[in-house]
Coordinates of C-alpha atoms and ligand atoms in Angstrom, one line a residue:
Chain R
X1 CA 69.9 -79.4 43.5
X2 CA 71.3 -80.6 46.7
X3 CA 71.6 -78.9 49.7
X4 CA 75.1 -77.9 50.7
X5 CA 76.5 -78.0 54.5
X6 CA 77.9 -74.5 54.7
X7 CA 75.0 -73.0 55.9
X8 CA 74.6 -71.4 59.0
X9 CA 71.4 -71.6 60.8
X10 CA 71.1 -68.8 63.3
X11 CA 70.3 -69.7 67.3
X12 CA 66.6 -70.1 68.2
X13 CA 66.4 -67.6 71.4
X14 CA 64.4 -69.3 73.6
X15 CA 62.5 -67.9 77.0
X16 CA 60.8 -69.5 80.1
X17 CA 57.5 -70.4 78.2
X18 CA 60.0 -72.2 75.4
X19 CA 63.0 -73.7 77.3
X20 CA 61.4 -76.9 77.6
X21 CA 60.8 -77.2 73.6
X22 CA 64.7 -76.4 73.0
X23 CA 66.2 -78.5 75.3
X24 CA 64.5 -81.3 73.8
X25 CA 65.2 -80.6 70.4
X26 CA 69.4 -80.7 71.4
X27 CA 68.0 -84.2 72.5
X28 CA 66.8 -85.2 69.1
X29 CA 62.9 -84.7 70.4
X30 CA 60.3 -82.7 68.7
X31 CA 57.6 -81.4 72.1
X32 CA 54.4 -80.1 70.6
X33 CA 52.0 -78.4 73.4
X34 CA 48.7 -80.1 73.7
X35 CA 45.7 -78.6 75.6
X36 CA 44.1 -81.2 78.1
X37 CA 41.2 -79.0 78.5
X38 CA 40.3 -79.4 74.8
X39 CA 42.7 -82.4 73.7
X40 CA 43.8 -80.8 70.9
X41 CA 47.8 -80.1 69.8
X42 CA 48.7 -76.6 69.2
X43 CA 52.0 -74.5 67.4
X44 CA 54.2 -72.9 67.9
X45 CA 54.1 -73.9 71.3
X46 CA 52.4 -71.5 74.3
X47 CA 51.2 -71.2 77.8
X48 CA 47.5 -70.3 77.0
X49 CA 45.7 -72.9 74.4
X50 CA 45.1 -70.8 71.6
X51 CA 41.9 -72.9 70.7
X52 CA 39.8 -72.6 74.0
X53 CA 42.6 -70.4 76.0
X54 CA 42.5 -73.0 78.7
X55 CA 46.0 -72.8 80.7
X56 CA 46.0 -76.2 81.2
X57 CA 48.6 -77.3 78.5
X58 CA 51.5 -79.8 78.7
X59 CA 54.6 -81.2 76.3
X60 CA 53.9 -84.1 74.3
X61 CA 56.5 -85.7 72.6
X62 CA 55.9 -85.8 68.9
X63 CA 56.5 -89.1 66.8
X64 CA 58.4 -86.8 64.7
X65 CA 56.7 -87.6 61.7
X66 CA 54.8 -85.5 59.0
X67 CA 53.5 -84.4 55.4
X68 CA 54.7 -81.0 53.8
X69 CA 51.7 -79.0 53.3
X70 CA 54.2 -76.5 51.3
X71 CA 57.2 -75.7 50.8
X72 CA 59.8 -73.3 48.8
X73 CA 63.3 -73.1 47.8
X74 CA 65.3 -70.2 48.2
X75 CA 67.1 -69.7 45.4
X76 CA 68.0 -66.1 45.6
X77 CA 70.7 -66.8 48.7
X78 CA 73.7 -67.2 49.2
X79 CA 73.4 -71.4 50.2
X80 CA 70.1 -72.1 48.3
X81 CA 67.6 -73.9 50.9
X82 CA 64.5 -75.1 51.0
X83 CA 61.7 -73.6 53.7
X84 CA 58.4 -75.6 54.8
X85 CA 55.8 -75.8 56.1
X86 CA 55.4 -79.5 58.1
X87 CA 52.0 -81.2 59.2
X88 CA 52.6 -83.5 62.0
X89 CA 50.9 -86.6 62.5
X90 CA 50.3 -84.9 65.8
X91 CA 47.9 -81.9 63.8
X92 CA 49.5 -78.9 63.7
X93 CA 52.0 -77.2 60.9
X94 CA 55.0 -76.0 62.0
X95 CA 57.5 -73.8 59.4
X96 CA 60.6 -75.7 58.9
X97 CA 63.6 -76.5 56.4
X98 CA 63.5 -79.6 54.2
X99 CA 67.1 -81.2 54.3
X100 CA 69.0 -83.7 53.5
X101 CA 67.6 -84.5 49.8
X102 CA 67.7 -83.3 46.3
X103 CA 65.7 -80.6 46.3
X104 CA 63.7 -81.2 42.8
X105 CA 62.4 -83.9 43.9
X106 CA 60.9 -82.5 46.9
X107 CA 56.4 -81.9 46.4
X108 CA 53.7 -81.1 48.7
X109 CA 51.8 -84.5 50.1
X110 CA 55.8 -86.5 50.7
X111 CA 56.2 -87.6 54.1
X112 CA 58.9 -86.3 56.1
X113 CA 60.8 -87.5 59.5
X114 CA 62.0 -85.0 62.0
X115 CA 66.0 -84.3 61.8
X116 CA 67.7 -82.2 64.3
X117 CA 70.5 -79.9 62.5
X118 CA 73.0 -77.6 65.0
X119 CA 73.3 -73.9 64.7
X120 CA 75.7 -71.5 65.2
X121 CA 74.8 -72.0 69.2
X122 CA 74.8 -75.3 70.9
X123 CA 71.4 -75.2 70.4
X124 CA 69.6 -77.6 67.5
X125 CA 67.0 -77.1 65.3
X126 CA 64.4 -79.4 64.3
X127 CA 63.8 -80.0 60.2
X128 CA 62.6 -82.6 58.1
X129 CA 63.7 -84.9 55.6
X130 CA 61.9 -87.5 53.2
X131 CA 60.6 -91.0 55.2
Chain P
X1 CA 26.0 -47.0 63.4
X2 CA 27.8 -46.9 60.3
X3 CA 30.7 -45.1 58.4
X4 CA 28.6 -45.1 54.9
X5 CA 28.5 -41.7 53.7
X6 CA 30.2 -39.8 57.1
X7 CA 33.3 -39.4 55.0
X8 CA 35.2 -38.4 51.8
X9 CA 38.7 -38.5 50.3
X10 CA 39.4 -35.2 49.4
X11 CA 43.0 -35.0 48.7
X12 CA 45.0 -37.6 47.3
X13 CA 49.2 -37.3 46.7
X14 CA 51.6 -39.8 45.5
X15 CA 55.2 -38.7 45.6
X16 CA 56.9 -39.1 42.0
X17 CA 60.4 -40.0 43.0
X18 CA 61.7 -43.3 42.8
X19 CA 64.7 -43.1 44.2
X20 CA 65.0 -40.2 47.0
X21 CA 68.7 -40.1 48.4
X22 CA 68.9 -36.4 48.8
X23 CA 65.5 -36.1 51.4
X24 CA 64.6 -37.5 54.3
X25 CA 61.8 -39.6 55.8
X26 CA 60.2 -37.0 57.6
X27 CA 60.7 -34.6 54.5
X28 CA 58.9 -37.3 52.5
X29 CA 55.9 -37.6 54.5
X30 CA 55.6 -34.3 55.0
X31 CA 56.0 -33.2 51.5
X32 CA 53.8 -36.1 50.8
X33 CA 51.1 -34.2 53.2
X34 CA 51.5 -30.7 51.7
X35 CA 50.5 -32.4 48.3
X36 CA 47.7 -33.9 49.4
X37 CA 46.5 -30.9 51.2
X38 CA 47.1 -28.4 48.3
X39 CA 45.3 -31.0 46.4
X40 CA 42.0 -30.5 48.5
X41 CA 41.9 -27.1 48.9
X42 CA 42.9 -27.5 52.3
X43 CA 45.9 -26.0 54.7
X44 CA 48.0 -27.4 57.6
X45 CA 46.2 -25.6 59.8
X46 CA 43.0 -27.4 59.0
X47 CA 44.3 -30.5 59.8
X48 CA 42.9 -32.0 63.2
X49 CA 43.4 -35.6 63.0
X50 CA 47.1 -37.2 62.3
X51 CA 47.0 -40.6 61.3
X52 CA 50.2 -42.8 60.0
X53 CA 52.4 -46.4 60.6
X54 CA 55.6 -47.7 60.9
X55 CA 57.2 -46.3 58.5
X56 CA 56.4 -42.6 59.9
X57 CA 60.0 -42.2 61.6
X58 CA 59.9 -41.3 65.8
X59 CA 57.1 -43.2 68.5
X60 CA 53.8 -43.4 66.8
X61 CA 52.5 -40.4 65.4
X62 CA 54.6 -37.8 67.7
X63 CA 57.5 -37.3 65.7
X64 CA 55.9 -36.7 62.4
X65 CA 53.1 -34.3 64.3
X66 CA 55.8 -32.4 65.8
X67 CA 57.6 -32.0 62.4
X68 CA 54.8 -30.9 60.6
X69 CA 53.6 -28.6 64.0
X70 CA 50.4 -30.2 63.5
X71 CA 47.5 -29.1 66.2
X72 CA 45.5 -32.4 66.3
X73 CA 42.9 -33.8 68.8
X74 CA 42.8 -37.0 67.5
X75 CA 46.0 -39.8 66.7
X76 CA 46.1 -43.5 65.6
X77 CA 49.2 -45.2 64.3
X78 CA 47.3 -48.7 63.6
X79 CA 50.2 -50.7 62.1
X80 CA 48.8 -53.7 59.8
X81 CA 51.8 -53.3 57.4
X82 CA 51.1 -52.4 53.9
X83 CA 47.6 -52.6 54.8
X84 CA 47.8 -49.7 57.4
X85 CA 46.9 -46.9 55.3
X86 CA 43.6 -48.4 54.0
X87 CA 42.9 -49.1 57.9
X88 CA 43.8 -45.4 59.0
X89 CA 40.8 -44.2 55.7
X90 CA 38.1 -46.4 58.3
X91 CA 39.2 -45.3 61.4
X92 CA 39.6 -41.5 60.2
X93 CA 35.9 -42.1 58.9
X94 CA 35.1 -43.8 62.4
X95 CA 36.9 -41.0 64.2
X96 CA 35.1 -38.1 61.6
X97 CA 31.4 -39.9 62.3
X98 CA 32.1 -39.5 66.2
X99 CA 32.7 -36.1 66.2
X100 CA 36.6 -36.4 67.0
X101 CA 38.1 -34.9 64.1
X102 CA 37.3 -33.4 60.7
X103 CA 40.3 -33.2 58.5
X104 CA 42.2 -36.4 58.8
X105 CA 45.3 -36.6 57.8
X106 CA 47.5 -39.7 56.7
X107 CA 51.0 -40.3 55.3
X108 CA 53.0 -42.5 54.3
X109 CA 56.9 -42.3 52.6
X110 CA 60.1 -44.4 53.1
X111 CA 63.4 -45.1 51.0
X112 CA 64.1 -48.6 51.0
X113 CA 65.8 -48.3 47.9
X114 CA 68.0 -45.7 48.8
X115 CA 69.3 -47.5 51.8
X116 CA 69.8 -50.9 50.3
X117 CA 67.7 -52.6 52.0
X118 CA 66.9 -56.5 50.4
X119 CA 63.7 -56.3 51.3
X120 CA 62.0 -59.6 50.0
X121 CA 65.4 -62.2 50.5
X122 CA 66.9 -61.1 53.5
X123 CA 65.5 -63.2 56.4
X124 CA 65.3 -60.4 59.2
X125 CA 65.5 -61.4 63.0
X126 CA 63.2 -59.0 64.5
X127 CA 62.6 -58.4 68.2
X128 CA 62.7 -61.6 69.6
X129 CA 60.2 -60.8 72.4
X130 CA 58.0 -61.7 69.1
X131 CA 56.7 -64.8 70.1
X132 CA 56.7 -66.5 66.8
X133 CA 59.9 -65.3 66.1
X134 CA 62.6 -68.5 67.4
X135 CA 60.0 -70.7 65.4
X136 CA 60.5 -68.8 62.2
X137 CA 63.5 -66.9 62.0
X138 CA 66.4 -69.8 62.1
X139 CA 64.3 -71.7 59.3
X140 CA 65.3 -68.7 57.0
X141 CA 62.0 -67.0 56.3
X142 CA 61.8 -64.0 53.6
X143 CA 59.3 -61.9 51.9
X144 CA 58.9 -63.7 49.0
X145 CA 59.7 -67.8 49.9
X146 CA 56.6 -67.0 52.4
X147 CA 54.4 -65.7 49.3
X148 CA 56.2 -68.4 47.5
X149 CA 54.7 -71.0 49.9
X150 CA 51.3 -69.8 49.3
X151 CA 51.7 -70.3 45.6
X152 CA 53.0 -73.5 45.5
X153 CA 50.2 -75.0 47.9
X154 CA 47.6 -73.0 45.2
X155 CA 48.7 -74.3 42.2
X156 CA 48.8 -78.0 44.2
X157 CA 45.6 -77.5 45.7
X158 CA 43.7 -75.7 42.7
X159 CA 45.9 -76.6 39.7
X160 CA 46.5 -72.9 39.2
X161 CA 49.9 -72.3 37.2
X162 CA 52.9 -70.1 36.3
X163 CA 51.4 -69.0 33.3
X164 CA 48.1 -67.5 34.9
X165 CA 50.2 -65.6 37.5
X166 CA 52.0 -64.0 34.9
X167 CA 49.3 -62.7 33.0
X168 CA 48.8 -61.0 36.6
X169 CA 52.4 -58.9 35.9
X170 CA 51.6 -58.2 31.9
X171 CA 48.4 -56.3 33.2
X172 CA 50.3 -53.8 35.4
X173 CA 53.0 -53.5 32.7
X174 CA 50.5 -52.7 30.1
X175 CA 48.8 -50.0 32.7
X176 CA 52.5 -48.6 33.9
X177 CA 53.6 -47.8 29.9
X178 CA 51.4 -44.9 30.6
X179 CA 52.5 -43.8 33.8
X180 CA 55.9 -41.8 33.8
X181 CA 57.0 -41.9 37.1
X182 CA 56.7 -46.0 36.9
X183 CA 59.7 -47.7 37.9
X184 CA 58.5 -50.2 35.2
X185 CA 57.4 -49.5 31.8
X186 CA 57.9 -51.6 29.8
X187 CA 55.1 -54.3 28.5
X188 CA 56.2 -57.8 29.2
X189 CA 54.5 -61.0 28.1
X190 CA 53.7 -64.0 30.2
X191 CA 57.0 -65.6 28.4
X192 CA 58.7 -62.7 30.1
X193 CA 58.1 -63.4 33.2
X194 CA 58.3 -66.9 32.9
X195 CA 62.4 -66.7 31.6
X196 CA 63.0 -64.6 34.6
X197 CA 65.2 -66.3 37.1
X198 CA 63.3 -68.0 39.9
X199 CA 63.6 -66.1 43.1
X200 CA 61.8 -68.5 45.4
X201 CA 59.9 -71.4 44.3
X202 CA 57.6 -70.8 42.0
X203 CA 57.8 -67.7 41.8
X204 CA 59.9 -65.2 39.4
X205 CA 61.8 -62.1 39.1
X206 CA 59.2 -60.6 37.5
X207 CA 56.3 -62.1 39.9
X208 CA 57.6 -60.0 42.4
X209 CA 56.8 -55.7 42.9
X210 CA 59.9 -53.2 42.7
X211 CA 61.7 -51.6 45.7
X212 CA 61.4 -48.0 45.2
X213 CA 61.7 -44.5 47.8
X214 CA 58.4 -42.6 48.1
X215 CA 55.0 -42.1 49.7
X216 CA 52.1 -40.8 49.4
X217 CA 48.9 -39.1 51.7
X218 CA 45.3 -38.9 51.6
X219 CA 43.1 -36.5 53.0
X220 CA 39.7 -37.5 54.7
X221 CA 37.3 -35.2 55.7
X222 CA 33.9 -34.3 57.1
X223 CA 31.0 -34.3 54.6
X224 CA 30.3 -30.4 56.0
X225 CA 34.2 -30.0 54.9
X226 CA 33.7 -31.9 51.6
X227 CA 30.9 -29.1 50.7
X228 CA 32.8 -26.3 50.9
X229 CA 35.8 -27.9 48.6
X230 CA 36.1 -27.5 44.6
X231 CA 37.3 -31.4 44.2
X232 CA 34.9 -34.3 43.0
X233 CA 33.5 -35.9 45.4
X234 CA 35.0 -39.1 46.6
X235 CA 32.4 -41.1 49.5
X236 CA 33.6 -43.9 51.4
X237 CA 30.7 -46.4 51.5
X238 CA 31.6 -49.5 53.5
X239 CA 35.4 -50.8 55.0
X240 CA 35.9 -54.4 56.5
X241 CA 39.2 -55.1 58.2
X242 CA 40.7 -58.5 59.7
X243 CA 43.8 -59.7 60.6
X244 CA 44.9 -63.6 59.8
X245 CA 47.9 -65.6 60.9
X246 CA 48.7 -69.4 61.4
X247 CA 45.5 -70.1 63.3
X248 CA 47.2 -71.7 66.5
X249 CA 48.2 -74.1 63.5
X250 CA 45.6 -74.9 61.5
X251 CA 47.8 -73.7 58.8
X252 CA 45.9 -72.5 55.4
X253 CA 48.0 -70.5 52.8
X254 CA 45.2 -70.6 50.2
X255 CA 43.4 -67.4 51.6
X256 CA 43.8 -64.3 53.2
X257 CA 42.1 -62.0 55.8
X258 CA 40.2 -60.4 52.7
X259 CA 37.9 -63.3 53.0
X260 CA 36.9 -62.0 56.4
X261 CA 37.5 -58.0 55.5
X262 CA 36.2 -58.3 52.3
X263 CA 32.2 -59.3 53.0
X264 CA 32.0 -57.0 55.7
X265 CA 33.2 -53.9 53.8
X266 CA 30.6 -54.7 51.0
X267 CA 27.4 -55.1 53.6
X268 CA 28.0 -51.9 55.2
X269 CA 28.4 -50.5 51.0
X270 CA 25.5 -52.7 49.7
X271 CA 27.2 -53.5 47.0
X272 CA 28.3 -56.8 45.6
X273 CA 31.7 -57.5 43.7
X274 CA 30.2 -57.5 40.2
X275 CA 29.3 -53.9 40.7
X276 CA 32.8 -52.5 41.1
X277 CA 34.4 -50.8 37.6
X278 CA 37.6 -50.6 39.3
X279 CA 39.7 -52.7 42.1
X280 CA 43.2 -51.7 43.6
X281 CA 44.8 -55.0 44.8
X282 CA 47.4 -55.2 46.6
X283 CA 50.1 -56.5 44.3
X284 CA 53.4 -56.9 46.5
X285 CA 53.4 -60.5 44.6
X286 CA 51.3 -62.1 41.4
X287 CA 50.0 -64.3 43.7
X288 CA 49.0 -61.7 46.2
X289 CA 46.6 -60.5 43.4
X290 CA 45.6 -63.7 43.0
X291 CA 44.5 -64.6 46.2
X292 CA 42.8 -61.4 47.2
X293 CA 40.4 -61.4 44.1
X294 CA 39.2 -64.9 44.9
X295 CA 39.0 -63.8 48.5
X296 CA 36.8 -60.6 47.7
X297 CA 34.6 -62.7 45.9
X298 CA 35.3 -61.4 42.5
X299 CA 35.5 -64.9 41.2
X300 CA 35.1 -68.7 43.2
X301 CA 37.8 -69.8 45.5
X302 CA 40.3 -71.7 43.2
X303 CA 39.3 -69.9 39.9
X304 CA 41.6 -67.3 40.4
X305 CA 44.1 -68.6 37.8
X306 CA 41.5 -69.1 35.3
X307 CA 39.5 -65.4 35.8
X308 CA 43.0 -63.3 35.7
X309 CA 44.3 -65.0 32.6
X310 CA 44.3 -63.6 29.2
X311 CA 44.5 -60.2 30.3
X312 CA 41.2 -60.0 32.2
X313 CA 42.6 -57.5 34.4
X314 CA 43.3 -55.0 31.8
X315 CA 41.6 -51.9 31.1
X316 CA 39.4 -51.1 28.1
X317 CA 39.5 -55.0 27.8
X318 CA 39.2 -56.9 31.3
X319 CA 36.2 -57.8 33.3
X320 CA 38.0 -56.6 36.1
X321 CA 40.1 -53.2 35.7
X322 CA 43.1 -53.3 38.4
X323 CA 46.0 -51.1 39.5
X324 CA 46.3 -49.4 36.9
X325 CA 48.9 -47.0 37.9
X326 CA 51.3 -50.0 36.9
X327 CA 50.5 -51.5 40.5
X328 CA 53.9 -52.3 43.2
X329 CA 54.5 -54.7 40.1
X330 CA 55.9 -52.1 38.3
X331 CA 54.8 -48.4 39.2
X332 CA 56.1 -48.4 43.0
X333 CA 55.9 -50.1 46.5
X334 CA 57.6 -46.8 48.5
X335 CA 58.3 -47.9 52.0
X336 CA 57.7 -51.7 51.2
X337 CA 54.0 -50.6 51.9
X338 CA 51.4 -50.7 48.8
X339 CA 48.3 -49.7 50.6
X340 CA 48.3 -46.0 49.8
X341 CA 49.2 -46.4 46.5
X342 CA 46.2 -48.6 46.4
X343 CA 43.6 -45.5 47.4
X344 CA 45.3 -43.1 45.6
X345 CA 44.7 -44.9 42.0
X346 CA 41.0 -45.9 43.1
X347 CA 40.7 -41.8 43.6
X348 CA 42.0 -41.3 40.6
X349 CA 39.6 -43.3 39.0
X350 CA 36.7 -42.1 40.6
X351 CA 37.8 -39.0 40.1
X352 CA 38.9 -39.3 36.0
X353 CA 41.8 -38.3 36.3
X354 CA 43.5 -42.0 35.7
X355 CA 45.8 -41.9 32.4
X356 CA 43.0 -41.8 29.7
X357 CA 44.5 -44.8 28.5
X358 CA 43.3 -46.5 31.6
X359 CA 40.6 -44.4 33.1
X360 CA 37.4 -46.4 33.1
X361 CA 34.8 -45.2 31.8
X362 CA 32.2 -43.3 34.0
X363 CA 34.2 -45.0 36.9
X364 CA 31.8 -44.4 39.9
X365 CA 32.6 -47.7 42.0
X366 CA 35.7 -48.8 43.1
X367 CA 37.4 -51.4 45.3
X368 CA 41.0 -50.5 47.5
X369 CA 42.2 -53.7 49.3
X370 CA 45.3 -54.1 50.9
X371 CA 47.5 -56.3 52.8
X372 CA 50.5 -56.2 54.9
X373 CA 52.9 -58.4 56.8
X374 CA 53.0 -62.0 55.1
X375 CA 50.5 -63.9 53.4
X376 CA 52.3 -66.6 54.4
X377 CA 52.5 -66.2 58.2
X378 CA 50.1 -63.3 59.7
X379 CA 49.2 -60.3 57.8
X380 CA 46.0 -57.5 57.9
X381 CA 43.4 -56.8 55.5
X382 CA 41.7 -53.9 54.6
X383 CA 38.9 -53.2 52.2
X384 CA 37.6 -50.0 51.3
X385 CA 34.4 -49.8 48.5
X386 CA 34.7 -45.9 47.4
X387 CA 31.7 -44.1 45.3
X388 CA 32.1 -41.2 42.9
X389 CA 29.2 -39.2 44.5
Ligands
LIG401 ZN1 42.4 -76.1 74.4

């Protein structure tokens, strides 16, 4: 099954602890949020390190690779798709959409790149298709 | 300080309709409430605790206290999802051991089915002050492709497979023939459920629970209350709760909160899984089931597949009786919530007063366990271990 283009993705509503993330992505760059305090990479992104709660966190850019540690497709809708979730090189999983590709041949362990796909804003949203 | 033994279930009520276009919410919970309490022995006007979720229509509990012109000195909405009603049985224990109130009252009723609502496939935006929300919500996240997710990475991680989660559905259809308010009655076989059209990867039509209108409402009470009613006597011995999510991203959809909820409800019981003769499990998916069972301990973490097979969950046959009021797989999941449901059949059975096709026999331990939000992103768990006294 391939994925079809008429799917619309709905706007990510960002606020002033997320701006930062967004505008990146309508850059083509995926942030994560890594915690200096503890050095370790955290999502979705926050203020607060939600391993030691330090507040001293700060964007990273991510290589934008990764491995799908699951991942299911939506049959039941009206543009089938497929939803994930991603493990970056980086260390944390973040849920995403696998695009781009024949879904049947998509399986947990295949590494993925980042892709940045528009929505129905002028905002973009990152996903992931095979490396 | 423990709640082992400061409390009892004393009236349990599950609404028979299905489908319930001609009431209300409020009229369901409250007629859900007047069942229970007839069902005790008890009266409105004995009530003094009020306990319900999100479903309960109006802020918090003051709507549905108003309604019912309830005189209470004690309130908690606790909303864990599905799981809330199995929290409200601790806390109205909690709240009956302090001294705070002595006839607790919980409810529970909605009409999902009624309104139309597409409950599992329908990605819903929520309030967007939700902070996990705009990293979720564009990526099309339901119901079921979340519980999907967890039972793909299972069966990659453990080897567990279609077939095993079926046998998972052909228990609760063999339990609901009996029931005749099930939505569901009829017996399916593991082929069944595996010709049913895929909803979400891996899982099928038939992995998932029904939509139906209902409720339900339990009655806890004061052991000094318990005494002076005509019902068997239902003791809650031990209740763990614990809420799980994405773990700041440490990801891991291979097991649930009951992990954390489970252990602790069956210390402060002093029990151990192989002594229960009868679990409710939340069933909102196959591989909800699945999941919780290894979780609770009833079998080792990955063996799930293996130990619900062949129709192990099946009364009169089964190591493990479960749900067998037909389950949310095929009785009913009123208000997309399973949780009372879940207490209500575990009375039942401590009780006898299951179907005699299903009642265990001299059923005096039992297991409730619920959970609500997603398996897949952050959900609560609730275990309650219940004794026929
Ligand atoms: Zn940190």
């Amino acid at each position: 099954m391939i994925a079809m283009e008429s799917r619309t993705l709905p706007a990510p509503e960002p606020n002033p602890e997320t701006k930062s993330y967004w505008d990146a992505a309508q850059e083509g760059k995926l942030l994560v949020r890594i915690c200096t305090a503890c050095g370790r990479a955290h999502h979705y992104p926050r203020a607060l390190c939600p391993f030691c709660f330090s507040d001293r966190t700060e964007w990273k850019t991510a290589s934008g690779n990764g491995t799908i540690y699951s991942f299911s497709v939506m049959q039941r809708a009206p543009v089938p798709y497929t939803i994930a979730y991603v493990t970056l090189d980086e260390g944390p999983t973040m849920m995403s959409n696998i695009v781009d590709c024949d879904f049947d041949t998509i399986r947990i362990g295949m590494k993925v790149k980042a892709t940045f796909k528009p929505t129905e804003s002028t905002a973009r949203l990152p996903m992931f298709t095979p490396a | 300080m423990t709640i082992k033994g400061k409390a009892y279930i004393a009236g349990a009520f599950e609404h028979p309709t299905r489908k319930a276009p001609d009431k209300s919410v409020a009229q369901l919970h409250a007629e859900c409430a007047k069942g229970a309490l007839e069902d005790a022995g008890l009266t409105k006007d004995d009530v003094d605790g009020y306990f319900c979720a999100g479903d309960a229509p109006g802020m918090g509990p003051l709507s549905m206290a108003d309604y019912m012109n309830l005189r209470l000195r004690h309130v908690d909405s606790t909303d864990t999802g599905g799981s809330s009603y199995l929290l409200h049985v601790a806390h109205a224990a909690e709240a009956i051991a302090l001294g705070k109130c002595s006839v607790a009252l919980i409810t529970l009723a909605g009409r999902p089915r009624s309104e139309g609502v597409a409950t599992g496939t329908a990605p819903r935006p929520g309030n967007p002050a939700q902070p996990d929300i705009q990293f979720e919500y564009p990526y099309g996240p339901t119901i079921v492709n979340m519980y999907a997710m967890c039972a793909m990475r299972h069966m990659h991680q453990y080897g567990t497979t279609s077939e095993q989660l079926a046998w998972i559905k052909v228990a609760a259809s063999h339990h609901a023939q009996y029931n005749p308010n099930a939505m569901l009655r009829d017996v399916v076989t593991v082929k069944e459920v595996l010709d049913s059209p895929i909803v979400a990867s891996p899982l099928h039509r038939l992995d998932c629970c029904v939509i139906s209108d209902g409720g339900g409402a339990l009655v806890v009470v004061a052991p000094e209350v318990m005494k002076s009613l005509d019902r068997p006597r239902v003791k809650l011995l031990g209740a763990g709760e614990a809420p799980k999510g994405q773990l700041g991203g440490d990801v891991d959809l291979t097991f649930s909160g009951a992990r954390w909820s489970g252990p602790r409800a069956f210390a402060e019981a002093g029990v151990k899984p192989a002594d229960i003769q009868y679990a409710s499990i939340y069933d909102s998916f196959t591989i909800t089931v699945l999941m919780q069972i290894e979780d609770l301990g009833f079998c080792e973490k990955g063996q799930g597949g293996r130990f619900v097979a062949d129709g192990n969950l099946i009364s009169g046959t089964g190591r493990l009786p479960f749900n067998t009021d037909g389950g949310g797989l095929c009785n009913n999941h009123p208000a997309n919530r399973g949780g009372m449901t879940k207490v209500i059949e575990a009375v039942r059975q401590l009780r006898g007063e299951a179907h005699p096709a299903v009642q265990v026999k001299n059923c005096a331990l039992a297991l409730a366990h619920g959970t609500g939000g997603s398996l897949g992103t952050r959900h609560g768990s609730a275990t309650l271990i219940l004794e026929r006294e």
